[in-house]
CSV table of C-alpha atoms and ligand atoms in Angstrom, one decimal:
chain,number,residue,atom,x,y,z
A,1,MET,CA,18.3,19.1,-30.3
A,2,SER,CA,15.8,20.0,-27.6
A,3,LEU,CA,15.2,17.9,-24.5
A,4,PRO,CA,13.1,14.8,-24.8
A,5,PHE,CA,9.5,15.3,-23.5
A,6,ILE,CA,8.3,12.9,-20.8
A,7,GLY,CA,4.5,12.8,-20.3
A,8,ILE,CA,3.2,11.8,-16.9
A,9,PRO,CA,-0.6,11.2,-16.6
A,10,THR,CA,-2.0,12.7,-13.4
A,11,HIS,CA,-4.8,11.4,-11.1
A,12,ASN,CA,-8.0,13.0,-9.8
A,13,GLU,CA,-8.0,14.5,-6.3
A,14,ARG,CA,-11.5,15.3,-5.0
A,15,SER,CA,-11.9,18.4,-2.9
A,16,LYS,CA,-13.1,18.0,0.7
A,17,ASP,CA,-15.7,20.6,-0.3
A,18,ASP,CA,-18.1,18.5,-2.5
A,19,LEU,CA,-19.1,21.6,-4.5
A,20,ALA,CA,-15.5,22.4,-5.6
A,21,PRO,CA,-14.3,20.7,-8.7
A,22,PRO,CA,-11.5,18.0,-8.4
A,23,SER,CA,-7.9,18.7,-9.2
A,24,TYR,CA,-5.3,16.8,-11.4
A,25,VAL,CA,-2.3,16.1,-9.2
A,26,MET,CA,1.0,14.2,-9.3
A,27,ARG,CA,3.8,13.8,-6.7
A,28,GLN,CA,6.8,16.0,-7.4
A,29,ALA,CA,9.4,13.2,-7.1
A,30,TYR,CA,8.5,11.9,-10.6
A,31,THR,CA,9.1,15.3,-12.3
A,32,TRP,CA,12.2,15.8,-10.2
A,33,ALA,CA,13.7,12.5,-11.2
A,34,VAL,CA,13.0,13.0,-14.9
A,35,GLU,CA,14.4,16.5,-15.0
A,36,GLU,CA,17.5,15.4,-13.0
A,37,VAL,CA,18.6,13.1,-15.8
A,38,GLY,CA,17.9,15.5,-18.7
A,39,GLY,CA,14.3,15.0,-19.6
A,40,ALA,CA,11.6,17.7,-19.8
A,41,PRO,CA,8.6,16.3,-17.8
A,42,PHE,CA,5.0,17.5,-18.3
A,43,LEU,CA,1.8,16.5,-16.5
A,44,VAL,CA,-1.1,15.1,-18.5
A,45,PRO,CA,-4.7,16.0,-17.6
A,46,LEU,CA,-7.3,13.3,-17.6
A,47,LEU,CA,-9.3,14.5,-20.6
A,48,SER,CA,-12.1,12.6,-22.3
A,49,ASP,CA,-11.7,13.5,-25.9
A,50,LYS,CA,-9.4,11.0,-27.7
A,51,THR,CA,-8.3,13.4,-30.3
A,52,THR,CA,-7.0,15.8,-27.6
A,53,LEU,CA,-5.4,12.9,-25.8
A,54,ARG,CA,-3.6,11.9,-29.0
A,55,ALA,CA,-2.4,15.5,-29.5
A,56,LEU,CA,-0.8,15.4,-26.0
A,57,TYR,CA,0.6,11.9,-26.6
A,58,ASP,CA,2.2,13.0,-29.9
A,59,GLN,CA,4.2,15.6,-27.9
A,60,MET,CA,5.8,12.8,-25.8
A,61,ASP,CA,9.1,11.1,-26.5
A,62,GLY,CA,8.5,8.8,-23.5
A,63,LEU,CA,5.5,7.8,-21.3
A,64,LEU,CA,6.0,7.6,-17.5
A,65,LEU,CA,3.3,5.8,-15.6
A,66,ALA,CA,3.4,6.7,-12.0
A,67,GLY,CA,2.2,5.2,-8.7
A,68,GLY,CA,-1.3,5.6,-7.3
A,69,GLY,CA,-4.5,3.7,-6.5
A,70,ASP,CA,-5.8,0.4,-7.7
A,71,LEU,CA,-6.8,-0.4,-11.3
A,72,ASP,CA,-10.5,-1.2,-11.9
A,73,PRO,CA,-10.4,-5.1,-11.9
A,74,ALA,CA,-13.0,-5.1,-14.7
A,75,ARG,CA,-9.9,-4.2,-16.9
A,76,TYR,CA,-8.7,-7.8,-16.4
A,77,GLY,CA,-12.1,-9.4,-16.2
A,78,GLU,CA,-12.6,-9.7,-12.4
A,79,ALA,CA,-15.2,-8.5,-9.9
A,80,PRO,CA,-14.0,-6.2,-7.2
A,81,ASP,CA,-12.4,-7.9,-4.2
A,82,PRO,CA,-13.5,-6.5,-0.7
A,83,HIS,CA,-9.9,-5.4,-0.2
A,84,LEU,CA,-9.9,-3.2,-3.4
A,85,LEU,CA,-8.9,0.4,-2.6
A,86,ASP,CA,-9.4,3.6,-4.5
A,87,VAL,CA,-10.2,3.2,-8.2
A,88,ASP,CA,-9.9,6.2,-10.6
A,89,VAL,CA,-11.7,5.2,-13.8
A,90,LEU,CA,-10.8,8.4,-15.7
A,91,ARG,CA,-7.1,7.8,-14.9
A,92,ASP,CA,-7.5,4.1,-15.9
A,93,ARG,CA,-9.0,5.2,-19.2
A,94,VAL,CA,-6.3,7.8,-20.1
A,95,GLU,CA,-3.4,5.6,-19.1
A,96,THR,CA,-4.8,2.5,-20.9
A,97,ILE,CA,-5.3,4.4,-24.1
A,98,MET,CA,-1.8,6.0,-24.0
A,99,THR,CA,-0.1,2.7,-22.9
A,100,GLN,CA,-1.8,0.9,-25.8
A,101,TRP,CA,-0.5,3.5,-28.2
A,102,ALA,CA,3.0,3.5,-26.8
A,103,LEU,CA,3.4,-0.3,-26.7
A,104,SER,CA,2.1,-0.7,-30.2
A,105,GLU,CA,4.2,2.1,-31.6
A,106,GLY,CA,7.4,1.4,-29.6
A,107,LYS,CA,7.4,4.7,-27.7
A,108,PRO,CA,9.5,4.2,-24.6
A,109,VAL,CA,7.5,3.4,-21.4
A,110,PHE,CA,8.8,3.5,-17.8
A,111,ALA,CA,6.2,2.2,-15.3
A,112,ILE,CA,6.4,2.5,-11.6
A,113,CYS,CA,4.2,0.7,-8.9
A,114,ARG,CA,0.6,1.2,-10.2
A,115,GLY,CA,2.3,1.8,-13.6
A,116,ILE,CA,3.8,-1.7,-13.9
A,117,GLN,CA,0.3,-3.1,-13.1
A,118,MET,CA,-1.2,-0.8,-15.8
A,119,VAL,CA,1.3,-2.0,-18.4
A,120,ASN,CA,0.8,-5.7,-17.5
A,121,VAL,CA,-3.1,-5.4,-17.6
A,122,THR,CA,-3.0,-3.4,-20.8
A,123,ALA,CA,-0.8,-6.0,-22.5
A,124,GLY,CA,-3.2,-8.8,-21.4
A,125,GLY,CA,-2.0,-9.8,-17.9
A,126,THR,CA,-3.8,-10.0,-14.5
A,127,LEU,CA,-3.3,-8.8,-10.9
A,128,TYR,CA,-3.7,-10.0,-7.4
A,129,GLN,CA,-6.2,-7.5,-6.1
A,130,ASP,CA,-4.8,-7.8,-2.6
A,131,VAL,CA,-1.5,-9.6,-1.9
A,132,PRO,CA,-1.8,-9.9,2.0
A,133,SER,CA,-5.1,-11.8,1.8
A,134,MET,CA,-4.5,-13.7,-1.5
A,135,CYS,CA,-0.8,-14.7,-1.0
A,136,PRO,CA,-0.7,-15.8,2.7
A,137,SER,CA,3.1,-16.6,2.6
A,138,SER,CA,4.0,-13.2,1.2
A,139,ILE,CA,6.3,-10.8,3.0
A,140,THR,CA,5.2,-7.3,3.9
A,141,HIS,CA,4.9,-5.2,0.7
A,142,MET,CA,2.9,-2.3,2.2
A,143,GLN,CA,5.4,-0.5,4.4
A,144,ARG,CA,2.9,1.5,6.5
A,145,TYR,CA,4.3,3.8,9.2
A,146,ARG,CA,7.7,3.9,7.4
A,147,PRO,CA,9.1,6.7,5.3
A,148,ARG,CA,8.6,6.2,1.5
A,149,HIS,CA,12.4,5.7,1.0
A,150,TYR,CA,12.6,2.9,3.7
A,151,ARG,CA,14.1,-0.2,2.1
A,152,ALA,CA,11.5,-2.9,3.0
A,153,HIS,CA,12.7,-6.0,1.2
A,154,THR,CA,15.3,-7.4,-1.2
A,155,VAL,CA,14.7,-8.1,-4.9
A,156,GLU,CA,16.5,-10.5,-7.2
A,157,VAL,CA,17.1,-9.0,-10.6
A,158,ALA,CA,17.4,-11.4,-13.6
A,159,PRO,CA,20.7,-11.2,-15.4
A,160,GLY,CA,20.4,-10.3,-19.1
A,161,THR,CA,17.5,-7.9,-18.6
A,162,ARG,CA,17.4,-4.1,-19.2
A,163,LEU,CA,16.8,-3.8,-15.4
A,164,HIS,CA,19.9,-5.7,-14.5
A,165,LYS,CA,22.0,-3.5,-16.9
A,166,SER,CA,20.6,-0.3,-15.5
A,167,LEU,CA,21.0,-1.3,-11.8
A,168,GLY,CA,24.3,-3.0,-12.3
A,169,GLY,CA,23.6,-5.8,-9.8
A,170,SER,CA,21.5,-8.8,-9.1
A,171,ARG,CA,20.3,-8.3,-5.5
A,172,ILE,CA,19.0,-4.9,-4.4
A,173,GLN,CA,17.1,-3.4,-1.5
A,174,VAL,CA,13.9,-1.6,-2.4
A,175,ASN,CA,11.0,0.3,-0.8
A,176,SER,CA,7.6,-1.3,-1.1
A,177,LEU,CA,4.3,0.6,-1.1
A,178,HIS,CA,1.8,-1.8,-2.8
A,179,HIS,CA,-0.9,-4.1,-1.7
A,180,GLN,CA,-1.5,-5.4,-5.3
A,181,ALA,CA,0.9,-7.2,-7.6
A,182,ILE,CA,1.1,-9.0,-11.0
A,183,LYS,CA,-0.5,-12.4,-11.1
A,184,ASP,CA,-0.4,-13.6,-14.7
A,185,VAL,CA,2.4,-11.9,-16.6
A,186,ALA,CA,1.2,-10.4,-19.9
A,187,PRO,CA,2.2,-12.1,-23.2
A,188,GLY,CA,5.3,-10.5,-24.7
A,189,PHE,CA,6.7,-9.6,-21.3
A,190,VAL,CA,9.4,-11.2,-19.2
A,191,VAL,CA,9.9,-11.1,-15.4
A,192,SER,CA,13.0,-9.1,-14.7
A,193,ALA,CA,12.8,-9.0,-10.8
A,194,ARG,CA,11.2,-10.9,-8.0
A,195,ALA,CA,11.0,-10.5,-4.2
A,196,ALA,CA,12.0,-13.5,-2.0
A,197,ASP,CA,8.4,-14.6,-1.7
A,198,GLY,CA,8.1,-14.8,-5.5
A,199,ILE,CA,6.0,-11.6,-6.0
A,200,VAL,CA,6.9,-10.0,-9.3
A,201,GLU,CA,8.8,-6.8,-8.8
A,202,GLY,CA,9.9,-6.0,-12.4
A,203,ILE,CA,8.7,-6.8,-16.0
A,204,GLU,CA,9.9,-5.7,-19.4
A,205,SER,CA,9.0,-6.1,-23.0
A,206,ALA,CA,10.6,-9.1,-24.7
A,207,ASN,CA,10.3,-7.5,-28.2
A,208,GLY,CA,13.3,-5.2,-27.8
A,209,LYS,CA,11.3,-2.0,-27.4
A,210,PHE,CA,11.7,-0.1,-24.2
A,211,ALA,CA,8.8,-0.9,-21.9
A,212,VAL,CA,10.2,-1.4,-18.4
A,213,GLY,CA,8.2,-1.6,-15.2
A,214,VAL,CA,9.2,-1.8,-11.5
A,215,GLN,CA,6.9,-2.5,-8.5
A,216,TRP,CA,8.9,-0.3,-6.1
A,217,HIS,CA,9.4,3.5,-6.1
A,218,PRO,CA,12.8,4.5,-7.5
A,219,GLU,CA,11.8,8.1,-7.8
A,220,VAL,CA,12.2,8.6,-4.0
A,221,LEU,CA,15.4,6.6,-3.9
A,222,ALA,CA,17.1,8.3,-6.8
A,223,ILE,CA,18.0,11.3,-4.6
A,224,GLU,CA,20.7,9.4,-2.9
A,225,ASP,CA,21.1,6.2,-5.0
A,226,THR,CA,22.9,6.4,-8.4
A,227,ALA,CA,21.6,3.0,-9.5
A,228,MET,CA,18.0,4.0,-9.0
A,229,ARG,CA,18.7,7.3,-10.8
A,230,GLN,CA,20.1,5.2,-13.7
A,231,LEU,CA,16.7,3.7,-14.3
A,232,PHE,CA,15.5,7.2,-15.2
A,233,ALA,CA,18.6,8.0,-17.1
A,234,ASP,CA,18.3,4.9,-19.3
A,235,PHE,CA,14.6,5.7,-19.9
A,236,VAL,CA,15.2,9.3,-20.8
A,237,GLU,CA,18.1,8.2,-23.1
A,238,GLU,CA,15.7,5.9,-25.0
A,239,ALA,CA,13.2,8.8,-25.2
A,240,ARG,CA,16.0,11.0,-26.6
A,241,ALA,CA,16.7,8.4,-29.3
A,242,TYR,CA,13.0,8.1,-30.0
A,243,ARG,CA,12.7,11.9,-30.4
A,244,ALA,CA,15.7,12.0,-32.8
A,245,GLN,CA,14.1,9.3,-34.9
A,246,ARG,CA,10.6,10.9,-35.0
A,247,LEU,CA,12.0,14.3,-35.8
A,248,GLY,CA,14.2,12.9,-38.5
A,249,PHE,CA,17.6,13.7,-37.0
A,250,SER,CA,20.4,11.2,-36.8
A,251,GLN,CA,21.2,10.2,-33.3
A,252,ALA,CA,24.5,12.0,-33.3
A,253,ALA,CA,22.7,15.3,-34.0
B,1,MN,MN1,7.3,-5.1,-2.9
């Protein structure tokens, strides 16, 4: 059977020249990590037409939600905080639609950084719009002036979760490149990891379907860290099983 397809929605990048049209872009580390564990990644443009979006979604065996800017707080019923950074409403729309489809249909979802926030909000949760100003006792979660693979803080992983099984341990060191975080966890999800200050660093679906989110960036750690690579391997394995089922093969085929 052919490789499982992993769809990765992109984001808009405006040209410095105002007259030039924007581009759809995505960091290469995500496609690298997916391909490395046997998935076939493709990038998803931020189209408007829902029928076209559905056609692209139907080609996916798994949805990967990548890192990026802040979600529009209107998505969880709040006005913008002064600390809110870049919002990309087209990306918000495409990711929300595809996340709704995937969660309701049980298509595997792996969500990273902004992605875990997207899953939480789509499923009915909320966010801290700015951790440093809203959680005064929080540790540093935005590791400015450090390389993206720098391990900024520890995370406690909850035993019995998918995350714990993938990582093979309870206390890990992660990178941290976020100024927002989950506030109210969405109904139907459980917290799978927390930082020492209590900030949520992992959630996953409680209904047995594969919807796993992490607040750090395993795609840049997976190059040298087999536990981080296993997060992608387990996701792609779920996508492989989903593909076999949707195409009518037995899993052994
Ligand atoms: Mn963090």
